[in-house]
Short mmCIF file of C-alpha atoms and ligand atoms in Angstrom, two decimals:
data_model
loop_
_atom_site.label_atom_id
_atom_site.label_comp_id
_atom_site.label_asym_id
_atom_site.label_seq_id
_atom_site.Cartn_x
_atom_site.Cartn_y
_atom_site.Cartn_z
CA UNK A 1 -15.24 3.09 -4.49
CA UNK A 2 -16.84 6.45 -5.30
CA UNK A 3 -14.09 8.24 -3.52
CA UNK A 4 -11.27 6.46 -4.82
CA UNK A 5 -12.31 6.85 -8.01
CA UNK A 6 -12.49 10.49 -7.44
CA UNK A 7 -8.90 10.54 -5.74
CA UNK A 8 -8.01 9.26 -8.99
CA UNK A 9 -9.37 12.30 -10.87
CA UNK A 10 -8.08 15.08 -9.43
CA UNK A 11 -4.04 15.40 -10.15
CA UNK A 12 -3.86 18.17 -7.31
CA UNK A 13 -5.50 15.96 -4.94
CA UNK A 14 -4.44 12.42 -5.74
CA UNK A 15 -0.87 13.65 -5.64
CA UNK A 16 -1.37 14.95 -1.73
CA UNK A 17 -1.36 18.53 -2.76
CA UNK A 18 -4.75 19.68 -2.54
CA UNK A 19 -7.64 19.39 -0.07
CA UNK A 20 -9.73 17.11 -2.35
CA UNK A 21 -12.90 17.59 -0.56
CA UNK A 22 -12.33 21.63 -0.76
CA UNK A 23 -11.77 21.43 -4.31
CA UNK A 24 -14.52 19.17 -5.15
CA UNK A 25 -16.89 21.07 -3.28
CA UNK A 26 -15.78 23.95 -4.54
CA UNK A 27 -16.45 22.66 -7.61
CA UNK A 28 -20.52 21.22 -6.48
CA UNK A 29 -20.65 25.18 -5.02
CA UNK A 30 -19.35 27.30 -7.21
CA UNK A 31 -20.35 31.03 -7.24
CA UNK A 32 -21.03 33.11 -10.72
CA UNK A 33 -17.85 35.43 -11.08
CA UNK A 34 -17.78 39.10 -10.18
CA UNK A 35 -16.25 40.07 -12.74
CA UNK A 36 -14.12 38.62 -15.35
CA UNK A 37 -11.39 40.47 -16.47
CA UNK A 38 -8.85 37.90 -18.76
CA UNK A 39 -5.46 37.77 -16.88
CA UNK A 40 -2.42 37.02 -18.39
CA UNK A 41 -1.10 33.89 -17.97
CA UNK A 42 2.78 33.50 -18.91
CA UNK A 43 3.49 30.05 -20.17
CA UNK A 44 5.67 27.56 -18.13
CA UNK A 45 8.59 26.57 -19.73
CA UNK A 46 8.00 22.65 -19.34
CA UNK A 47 10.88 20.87 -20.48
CA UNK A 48 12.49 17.70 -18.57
CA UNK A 49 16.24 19.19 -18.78
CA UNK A 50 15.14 22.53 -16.65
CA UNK A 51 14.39 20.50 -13.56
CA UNK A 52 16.59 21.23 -11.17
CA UNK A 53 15.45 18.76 -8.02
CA UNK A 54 13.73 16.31 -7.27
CA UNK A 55 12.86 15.29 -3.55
CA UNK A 56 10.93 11.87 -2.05
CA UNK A 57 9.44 12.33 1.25
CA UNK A 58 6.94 9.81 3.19
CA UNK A 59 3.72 10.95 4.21
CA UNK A 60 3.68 10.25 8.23
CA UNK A 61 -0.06 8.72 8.01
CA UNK A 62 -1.93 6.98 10.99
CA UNK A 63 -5.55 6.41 10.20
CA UNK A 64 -6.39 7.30 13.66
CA UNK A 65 -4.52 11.12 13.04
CA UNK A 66 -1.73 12.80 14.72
CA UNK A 67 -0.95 11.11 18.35
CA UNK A 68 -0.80 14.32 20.58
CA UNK A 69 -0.24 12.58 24.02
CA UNK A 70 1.71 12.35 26.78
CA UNK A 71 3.37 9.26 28.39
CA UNK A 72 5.86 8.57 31.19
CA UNK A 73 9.09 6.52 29.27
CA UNK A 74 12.91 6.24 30.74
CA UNK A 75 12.30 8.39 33.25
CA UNK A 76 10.91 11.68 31.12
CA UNK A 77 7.43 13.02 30.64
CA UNK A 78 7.58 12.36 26.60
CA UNK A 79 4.79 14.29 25.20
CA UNK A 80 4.33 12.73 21.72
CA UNK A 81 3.29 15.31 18.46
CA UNK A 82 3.77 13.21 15.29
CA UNK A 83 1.85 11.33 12.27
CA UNK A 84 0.33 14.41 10.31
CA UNK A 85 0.30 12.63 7.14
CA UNK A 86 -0.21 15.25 4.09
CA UNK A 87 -0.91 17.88 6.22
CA UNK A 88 1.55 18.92 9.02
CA UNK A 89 2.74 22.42 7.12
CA UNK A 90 -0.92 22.70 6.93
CA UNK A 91 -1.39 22.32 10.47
CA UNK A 92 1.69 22.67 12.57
CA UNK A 93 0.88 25.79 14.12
CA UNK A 94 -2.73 24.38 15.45
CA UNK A 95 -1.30 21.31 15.87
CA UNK A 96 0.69 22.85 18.28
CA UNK A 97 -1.67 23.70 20.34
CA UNK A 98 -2.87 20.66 22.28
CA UNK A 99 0.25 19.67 22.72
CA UNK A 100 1.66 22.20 24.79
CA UNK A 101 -0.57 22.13 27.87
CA UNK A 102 0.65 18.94 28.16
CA UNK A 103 4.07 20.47 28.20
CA UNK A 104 3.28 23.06 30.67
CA UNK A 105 2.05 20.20 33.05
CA UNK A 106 5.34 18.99 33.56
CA UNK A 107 6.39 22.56 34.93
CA UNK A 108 9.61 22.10 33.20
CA UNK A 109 11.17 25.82 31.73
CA UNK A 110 13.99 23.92 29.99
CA UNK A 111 12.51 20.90 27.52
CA UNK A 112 13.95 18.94 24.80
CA UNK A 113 12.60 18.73 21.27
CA UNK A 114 13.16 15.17 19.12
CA UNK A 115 12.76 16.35 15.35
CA UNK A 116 13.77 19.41 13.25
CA UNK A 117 10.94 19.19 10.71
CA UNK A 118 7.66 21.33 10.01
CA UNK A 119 6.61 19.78 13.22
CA UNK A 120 9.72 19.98 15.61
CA UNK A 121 9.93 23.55 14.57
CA UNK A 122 7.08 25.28 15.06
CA UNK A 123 6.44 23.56 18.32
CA UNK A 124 9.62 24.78 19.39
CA UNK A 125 8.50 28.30 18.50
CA UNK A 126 5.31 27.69 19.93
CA UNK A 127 7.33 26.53 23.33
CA UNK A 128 9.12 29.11 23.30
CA UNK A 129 6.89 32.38 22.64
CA UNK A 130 4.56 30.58 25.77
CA UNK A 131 8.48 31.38 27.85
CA UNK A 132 9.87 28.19 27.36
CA UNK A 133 13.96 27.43 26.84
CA UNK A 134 13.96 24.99 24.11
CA UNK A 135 16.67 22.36 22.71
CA UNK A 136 15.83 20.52 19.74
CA UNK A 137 17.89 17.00 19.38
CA UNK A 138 17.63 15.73 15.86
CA UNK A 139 19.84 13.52 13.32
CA UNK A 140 18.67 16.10 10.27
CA UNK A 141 17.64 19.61 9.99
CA UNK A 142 16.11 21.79 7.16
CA UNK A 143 17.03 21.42 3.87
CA UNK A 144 17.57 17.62 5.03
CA UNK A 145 14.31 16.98 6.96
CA UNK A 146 11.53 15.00 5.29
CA UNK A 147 9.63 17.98 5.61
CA UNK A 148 11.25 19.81 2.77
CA UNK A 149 10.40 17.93 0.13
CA UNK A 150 6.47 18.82 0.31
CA UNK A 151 4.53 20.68 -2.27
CA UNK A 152 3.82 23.52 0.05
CA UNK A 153 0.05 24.10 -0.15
CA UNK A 154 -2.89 24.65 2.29
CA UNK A 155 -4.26 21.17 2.48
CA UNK A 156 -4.77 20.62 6.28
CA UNK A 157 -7.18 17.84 5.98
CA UNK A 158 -4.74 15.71 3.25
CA UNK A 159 -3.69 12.29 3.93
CA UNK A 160 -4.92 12.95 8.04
CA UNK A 161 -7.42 10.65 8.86
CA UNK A 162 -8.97 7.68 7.47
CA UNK A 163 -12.85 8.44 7.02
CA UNK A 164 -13.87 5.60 9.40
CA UNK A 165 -11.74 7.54 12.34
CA UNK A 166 -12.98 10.87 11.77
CA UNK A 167 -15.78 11.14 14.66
CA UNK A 168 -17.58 14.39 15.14
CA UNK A 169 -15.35 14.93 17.83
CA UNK A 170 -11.94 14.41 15.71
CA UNK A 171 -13.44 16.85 13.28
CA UNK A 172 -14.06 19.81 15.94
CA UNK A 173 -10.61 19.37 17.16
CA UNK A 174 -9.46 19.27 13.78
CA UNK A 175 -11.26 22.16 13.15
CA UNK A 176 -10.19 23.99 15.73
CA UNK A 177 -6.40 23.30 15.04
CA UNK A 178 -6.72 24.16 11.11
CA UNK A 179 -8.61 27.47 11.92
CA UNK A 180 -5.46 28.48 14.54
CA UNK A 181 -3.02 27.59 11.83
CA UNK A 182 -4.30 29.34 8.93
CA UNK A 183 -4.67 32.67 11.65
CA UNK A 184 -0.88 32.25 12.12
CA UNK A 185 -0.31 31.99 8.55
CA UNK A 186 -1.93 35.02 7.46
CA UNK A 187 0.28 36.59 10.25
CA UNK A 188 3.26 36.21 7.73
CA UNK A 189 1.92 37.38 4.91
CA UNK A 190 4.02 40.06 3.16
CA UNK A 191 7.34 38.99 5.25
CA UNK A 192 10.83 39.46 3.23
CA UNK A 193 11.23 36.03 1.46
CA UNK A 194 7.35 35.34 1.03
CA UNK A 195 7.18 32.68 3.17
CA UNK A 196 4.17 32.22 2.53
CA UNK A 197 1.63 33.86 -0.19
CA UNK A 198 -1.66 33.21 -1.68
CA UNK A 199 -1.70 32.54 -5.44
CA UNK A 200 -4.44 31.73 -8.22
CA UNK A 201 -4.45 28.16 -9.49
CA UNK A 202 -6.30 26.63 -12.40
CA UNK A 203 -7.87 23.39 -12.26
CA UNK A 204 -8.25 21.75 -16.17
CA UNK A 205 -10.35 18.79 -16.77
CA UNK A 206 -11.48 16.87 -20.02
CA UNK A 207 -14.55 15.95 -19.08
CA UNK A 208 -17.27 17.91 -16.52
CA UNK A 209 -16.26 18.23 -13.13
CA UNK A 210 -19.58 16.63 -11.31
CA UNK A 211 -18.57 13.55 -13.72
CA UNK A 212 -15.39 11.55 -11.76
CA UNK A 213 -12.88 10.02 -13.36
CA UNK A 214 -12.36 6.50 -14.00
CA UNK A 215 -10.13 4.94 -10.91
CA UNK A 216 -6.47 3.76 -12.40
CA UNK A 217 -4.46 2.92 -9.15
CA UNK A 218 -3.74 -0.44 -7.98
CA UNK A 219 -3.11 0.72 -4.50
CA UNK A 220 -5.05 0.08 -1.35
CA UNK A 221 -5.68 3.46 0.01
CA UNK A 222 -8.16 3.93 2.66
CA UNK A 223 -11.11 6.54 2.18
CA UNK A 224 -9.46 9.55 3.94
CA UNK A 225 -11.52 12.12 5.94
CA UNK A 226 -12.61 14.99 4.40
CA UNK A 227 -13.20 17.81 6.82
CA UNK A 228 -12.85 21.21 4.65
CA UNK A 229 -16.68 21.54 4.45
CA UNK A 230 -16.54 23.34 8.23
CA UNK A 231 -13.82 26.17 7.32
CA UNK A 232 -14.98 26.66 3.79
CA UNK A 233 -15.23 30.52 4.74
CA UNK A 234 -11.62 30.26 4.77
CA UNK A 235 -10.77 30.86 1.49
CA UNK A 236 -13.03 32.00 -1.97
CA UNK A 237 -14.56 29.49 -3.62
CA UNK A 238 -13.18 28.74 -7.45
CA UNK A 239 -15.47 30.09 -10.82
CA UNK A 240 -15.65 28.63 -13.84
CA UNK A 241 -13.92 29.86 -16.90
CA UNK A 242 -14.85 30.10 -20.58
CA UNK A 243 -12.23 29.16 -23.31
CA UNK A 244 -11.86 33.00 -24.40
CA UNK A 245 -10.45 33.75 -20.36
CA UNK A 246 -7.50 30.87 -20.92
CA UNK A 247 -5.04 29.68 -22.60
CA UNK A 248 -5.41 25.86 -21.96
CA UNK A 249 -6.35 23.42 -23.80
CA UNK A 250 -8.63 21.36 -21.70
CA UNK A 251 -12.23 21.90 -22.43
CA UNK A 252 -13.07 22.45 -18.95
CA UNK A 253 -11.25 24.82 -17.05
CA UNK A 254 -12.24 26.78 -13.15
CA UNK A 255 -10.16 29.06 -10.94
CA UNK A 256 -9.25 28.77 -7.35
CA UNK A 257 -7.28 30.45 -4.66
CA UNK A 258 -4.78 28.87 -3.29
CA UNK A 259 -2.31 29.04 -0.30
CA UNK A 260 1.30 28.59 -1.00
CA UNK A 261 4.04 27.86 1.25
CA UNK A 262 7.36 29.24 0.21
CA UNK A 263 9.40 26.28 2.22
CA UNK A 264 13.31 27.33 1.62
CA UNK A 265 12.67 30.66 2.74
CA UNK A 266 10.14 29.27 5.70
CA UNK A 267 11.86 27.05 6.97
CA UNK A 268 14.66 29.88 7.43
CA UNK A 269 12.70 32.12 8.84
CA UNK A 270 11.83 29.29 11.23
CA UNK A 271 15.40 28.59 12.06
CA UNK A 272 16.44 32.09 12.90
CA UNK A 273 13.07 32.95 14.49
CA UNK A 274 13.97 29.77 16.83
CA UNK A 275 17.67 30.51 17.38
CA UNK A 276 17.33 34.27 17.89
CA UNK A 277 14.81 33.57 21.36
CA UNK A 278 17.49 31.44 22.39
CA UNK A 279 16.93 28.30 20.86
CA UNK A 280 20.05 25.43 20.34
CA UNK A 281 20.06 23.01 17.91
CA UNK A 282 22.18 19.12 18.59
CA UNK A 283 22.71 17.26 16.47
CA UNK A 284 22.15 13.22 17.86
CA UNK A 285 20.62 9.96 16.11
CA UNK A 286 18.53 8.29 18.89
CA UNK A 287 18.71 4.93 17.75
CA UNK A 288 16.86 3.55 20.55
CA UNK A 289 14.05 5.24 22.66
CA UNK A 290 16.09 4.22 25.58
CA UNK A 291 18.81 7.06 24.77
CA UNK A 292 16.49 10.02 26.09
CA UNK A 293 16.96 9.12 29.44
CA UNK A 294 20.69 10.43 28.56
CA UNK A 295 18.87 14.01 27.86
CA UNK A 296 19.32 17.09 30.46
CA UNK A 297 16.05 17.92 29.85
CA UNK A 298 13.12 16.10 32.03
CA UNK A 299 10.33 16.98 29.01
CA UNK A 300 10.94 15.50 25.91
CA UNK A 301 8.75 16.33 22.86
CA UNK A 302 8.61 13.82 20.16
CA UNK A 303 8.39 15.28 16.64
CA UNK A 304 10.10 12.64 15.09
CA UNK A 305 7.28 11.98 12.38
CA UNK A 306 7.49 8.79 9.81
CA UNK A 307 10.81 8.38 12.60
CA UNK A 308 8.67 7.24 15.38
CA UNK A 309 8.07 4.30 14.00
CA UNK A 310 11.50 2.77 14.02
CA UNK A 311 12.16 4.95 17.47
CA UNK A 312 9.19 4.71 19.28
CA UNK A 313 7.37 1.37 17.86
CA UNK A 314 4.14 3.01 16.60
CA UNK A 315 3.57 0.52 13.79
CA UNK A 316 0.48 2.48 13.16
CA UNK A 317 2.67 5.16 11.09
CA UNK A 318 1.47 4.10 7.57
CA UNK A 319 4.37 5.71 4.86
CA UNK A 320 2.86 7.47 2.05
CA UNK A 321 5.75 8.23 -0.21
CA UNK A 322 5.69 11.21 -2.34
CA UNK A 323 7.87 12.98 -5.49
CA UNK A 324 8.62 16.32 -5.71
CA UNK A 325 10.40 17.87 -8.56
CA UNK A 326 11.61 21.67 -9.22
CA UNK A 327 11.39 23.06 -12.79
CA UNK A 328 14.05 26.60 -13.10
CA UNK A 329 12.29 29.65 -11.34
CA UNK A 330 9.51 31.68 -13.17
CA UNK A 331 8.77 34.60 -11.26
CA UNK A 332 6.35 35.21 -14.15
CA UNK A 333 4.38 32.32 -13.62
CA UNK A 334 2.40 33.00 -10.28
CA UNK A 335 -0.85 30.63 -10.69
CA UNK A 336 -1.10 26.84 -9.70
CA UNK A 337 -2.24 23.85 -12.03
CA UNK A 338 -3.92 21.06 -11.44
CA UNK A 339 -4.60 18.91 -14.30
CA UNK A 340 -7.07 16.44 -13.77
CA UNK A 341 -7.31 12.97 -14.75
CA UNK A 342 -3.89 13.56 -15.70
CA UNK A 343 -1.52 13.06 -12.96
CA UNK A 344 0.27 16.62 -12.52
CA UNK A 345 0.38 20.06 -10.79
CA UNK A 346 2.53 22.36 -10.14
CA UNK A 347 3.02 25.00 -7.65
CA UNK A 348 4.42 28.32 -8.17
CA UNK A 349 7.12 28.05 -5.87
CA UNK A 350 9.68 30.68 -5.74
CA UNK A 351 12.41 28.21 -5.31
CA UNK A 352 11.21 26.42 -8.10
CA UNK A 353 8.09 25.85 -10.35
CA UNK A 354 7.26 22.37 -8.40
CA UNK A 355 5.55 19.67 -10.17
CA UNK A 356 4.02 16.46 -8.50
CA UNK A 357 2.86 13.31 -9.85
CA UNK A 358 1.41 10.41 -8.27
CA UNK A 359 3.34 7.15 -8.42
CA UNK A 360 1.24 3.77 -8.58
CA UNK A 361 2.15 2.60 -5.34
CA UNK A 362 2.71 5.24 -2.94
CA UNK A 363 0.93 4.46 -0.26
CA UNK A 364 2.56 1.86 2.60
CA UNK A 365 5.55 2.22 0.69
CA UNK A 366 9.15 3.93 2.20
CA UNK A 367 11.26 3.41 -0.82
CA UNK A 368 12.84 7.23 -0.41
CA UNK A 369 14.93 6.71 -3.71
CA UNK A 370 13.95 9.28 -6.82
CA UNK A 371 12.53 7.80 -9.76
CA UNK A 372 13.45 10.61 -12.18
CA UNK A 373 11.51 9.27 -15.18
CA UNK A 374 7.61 9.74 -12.90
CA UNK A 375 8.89 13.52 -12.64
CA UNK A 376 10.23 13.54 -16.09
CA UNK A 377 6.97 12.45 -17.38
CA UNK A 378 5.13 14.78 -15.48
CA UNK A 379 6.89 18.06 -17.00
CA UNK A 380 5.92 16.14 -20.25
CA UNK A 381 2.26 16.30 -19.50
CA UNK A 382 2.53 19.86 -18.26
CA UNK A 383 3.51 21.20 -21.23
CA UNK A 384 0.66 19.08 -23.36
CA UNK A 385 -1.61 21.53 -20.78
CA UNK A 386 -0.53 24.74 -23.08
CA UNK A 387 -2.43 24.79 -26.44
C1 FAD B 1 5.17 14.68 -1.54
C2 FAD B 1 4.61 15.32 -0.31
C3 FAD B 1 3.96 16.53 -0.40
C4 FAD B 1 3.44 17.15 0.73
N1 FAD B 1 2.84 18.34 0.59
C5 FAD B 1 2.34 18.96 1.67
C6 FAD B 1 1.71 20.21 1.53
O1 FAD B 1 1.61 20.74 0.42
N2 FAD B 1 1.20 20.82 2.63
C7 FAD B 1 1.29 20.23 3.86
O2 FAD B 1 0.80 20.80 4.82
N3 FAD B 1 1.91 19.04 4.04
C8 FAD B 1 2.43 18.39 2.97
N4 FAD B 1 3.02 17.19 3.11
C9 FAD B 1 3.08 16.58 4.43
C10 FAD B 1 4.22 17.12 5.26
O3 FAD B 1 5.39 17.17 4.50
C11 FAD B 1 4.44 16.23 6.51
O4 FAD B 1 3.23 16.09 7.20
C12 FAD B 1 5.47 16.86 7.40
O5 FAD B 1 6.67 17.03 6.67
C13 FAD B 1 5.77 16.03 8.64
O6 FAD B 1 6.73 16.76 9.37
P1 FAD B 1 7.46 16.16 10.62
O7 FAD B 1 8.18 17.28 11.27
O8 FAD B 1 6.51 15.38 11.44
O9 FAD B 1 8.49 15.09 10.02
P2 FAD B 1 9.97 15.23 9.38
O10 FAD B 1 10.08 16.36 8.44
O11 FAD B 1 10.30 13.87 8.87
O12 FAD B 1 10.90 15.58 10.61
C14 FAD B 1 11.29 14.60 11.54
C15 FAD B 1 12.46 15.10 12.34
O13 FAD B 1 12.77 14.10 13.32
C16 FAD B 1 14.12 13.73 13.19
N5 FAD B 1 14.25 12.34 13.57
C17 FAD B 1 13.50 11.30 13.16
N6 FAD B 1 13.94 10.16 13.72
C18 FAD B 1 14.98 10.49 14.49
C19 FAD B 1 15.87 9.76 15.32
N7 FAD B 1 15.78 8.44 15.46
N8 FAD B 1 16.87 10.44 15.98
C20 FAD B 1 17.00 11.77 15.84
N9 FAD B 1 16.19 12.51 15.07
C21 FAD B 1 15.20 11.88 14.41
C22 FAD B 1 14.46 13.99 11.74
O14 FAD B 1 15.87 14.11 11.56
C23 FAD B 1 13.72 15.31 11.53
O15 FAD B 1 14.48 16.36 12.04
C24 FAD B 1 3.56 16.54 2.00
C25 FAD B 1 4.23 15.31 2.10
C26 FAD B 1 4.73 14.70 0.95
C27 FAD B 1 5.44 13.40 1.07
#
């Protein structure tokens, strides 16, 4: 398949951390440069024994999207908010949005939140600015949520839909929520912390980027939707580079703009954003959907992600595991890479210079234990990437 065997060519992309349709469009559209001034690019010091972490997560995937609905269970109105696959940092704050006029219905002022990740959170905060008391119920919170171990890029349509559910209807919504997201984000540019900042990335190649890469994986991964096409005026589109403006090796080399979410210092902002307004945090393991009825609060919001499968029974939740790994902070090294064909990129985190690579069978698969050697031989590649 066409688009599998692109998935398979694009490290950024195949590894969940960037919008493969922007980038590949980008690179079908690209615009002549307005001027090329050579930048500097300080080498990364890629070398197994400097990583510092390394992080699995599961992609909370549902071919149909995120379920953003509200049902009558145990006595509560549960409004459900879960199964944003690669995307809910992307999209939690337009995600959001749906969701809480069907919060509002209820009339409640006091509700209860299931689920301390990127999703739990900002609904909270989104609760809570529209003059809502909020108390979030959940068995971890940040650093130990899922949500943590992401890359931290833009990619609001990764990993979101499968192509076959993605109606002209799904895409306006999803439109709509992506373009009320990346408003909020912008809103935090510049904060203390950089939560969240936009960066230059490079994307190598051996071979032409119209041409796609050979497909390698054995897995069975559905053609995703890609929706980027309708908020390409989001973000610049990348130029091509000549050898003499870089210092890679690869013979084919463009830049791009990227979005980068600082997640440590994020997701603390988040906290004390939420428990300054009021907010309380309890900690409780629901092991049965049964237990909200238990809750004080008549409106329960369910942001339990890849949890609601086990809590709830949505057996659509497909796992899409992922490994993150941090290499020793470079504050010098502020671009992205994205080496394709190859299996790697790596973020400019200021936490951590994150690298990603692919496993062979990530998808429907929620083995959460690290396999050091796939991020070991990840850094490896990386530093082939340096001529
Ligand atoms: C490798 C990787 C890279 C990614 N990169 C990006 C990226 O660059 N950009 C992006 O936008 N997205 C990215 N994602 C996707 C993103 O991480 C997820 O979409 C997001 O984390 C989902 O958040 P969540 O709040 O729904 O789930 P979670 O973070 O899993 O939070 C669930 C919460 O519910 C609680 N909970 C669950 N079950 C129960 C229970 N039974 N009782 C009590 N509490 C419960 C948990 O304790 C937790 O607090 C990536 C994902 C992976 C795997």
């Amino acid at each position: 398949m066409q688009r599998r065997k692109l998935l398979q060519s694009v490290p950024g992309a195949l590894c969940g951390l960037m919008p493969l349709g922007a980038l590949a469009d980008e690179f079908a559209n690209a615009v002549k440069p307005a001027f090329r001034v050579p930048l500097p690019i300080a080498p990364v010091r890629a070398q197994p024994d400097r990583l510092i972490d390394l992080a699995v997560c599961t992609r909370p995937f549902r071919p149909q999207g995120p379920r953003i609905e509200a049902q009558p269970l145990h006595g509560k109105t549960v409004v459900h908010h879960y199964g944003h696959g690669g995307s809910g940092w992307s999209l939690s704050w337009g995600s959001a949005q749906p969701a809480l006029p069907l919060v509002l219905a209820t009339r409640e002022r006091h509700i209860a939140i299931i689920g301390c990740g990127a999703i739990g959170l900002t609904t909270a905060r989104v609760a809570q600015r529209a003059g809502l008391r909020v108390r979030i119920y959940c068995k971890e919170r940040p650093p130990e949520v899922r949500s943590s171990a992401a890359t931290g890029l833009w990619s609001p349509d990764s990993r979101l839909y499968s192509a076959e559910h993605a109606t002209p209807a799904v895409a306006m919504e999803w439109e709509a929520m992506a373009r009320a997201s990346f408003k909020v984000w912008q809103s935090m540019l510049g904060l203390p912390g950089e939560p969240v900042a936009w960066h230059d990335g490079y994307v190598l190649s051996d071979i032409p980027f119209d041409q796609a890469q050979p497909a390698t994986g054995t897995d069975a991964e559905p053609e995703y939707a890609e929706l980027e096409d309708s908020i390409r005026d989001l973000r610049p589109q990348s130029v091509p580079l000549r050898p003499e403006e870089h210092p890679f090796k690869a013979p084919h080399v463009r830049r791009l703009t990227q979005m980068v979410f600082n997640l440590a210092s994020y997701q603390r902002l988040l906290m004390e954003d939420f428990l300054r307004e009021g907010g309380e945090i309890e900690q409780r393991d629901f092991l049965h959907a049964r237990q909200i009825a238990g809750l004080r609060e008549r409106t329960v919001v369910n942001c339990t992600g890849y949890g609601a499968r086990a809590l709830f029974g949505d057996k659509s939740i497909i796992p899409v595991r992922g490994q993150t790994a941090r290499l020793i902070p470079q504050p010098e090294v502020d671009y992205a890479l994205f080496w394709r064909g190859h299996n790697v990129a790596m973020v400019p985190r200021r936490d951590g210079l994150l690298v990603q690579a692919q496993g062979p069978h990530d998808f429907d698969n929620d083995d959460t234990r690290v396999d050091r050697a796939l991020s070991e031989d990840a850094v490896r590649r990386l530093a082939e990437a340096f001529a």
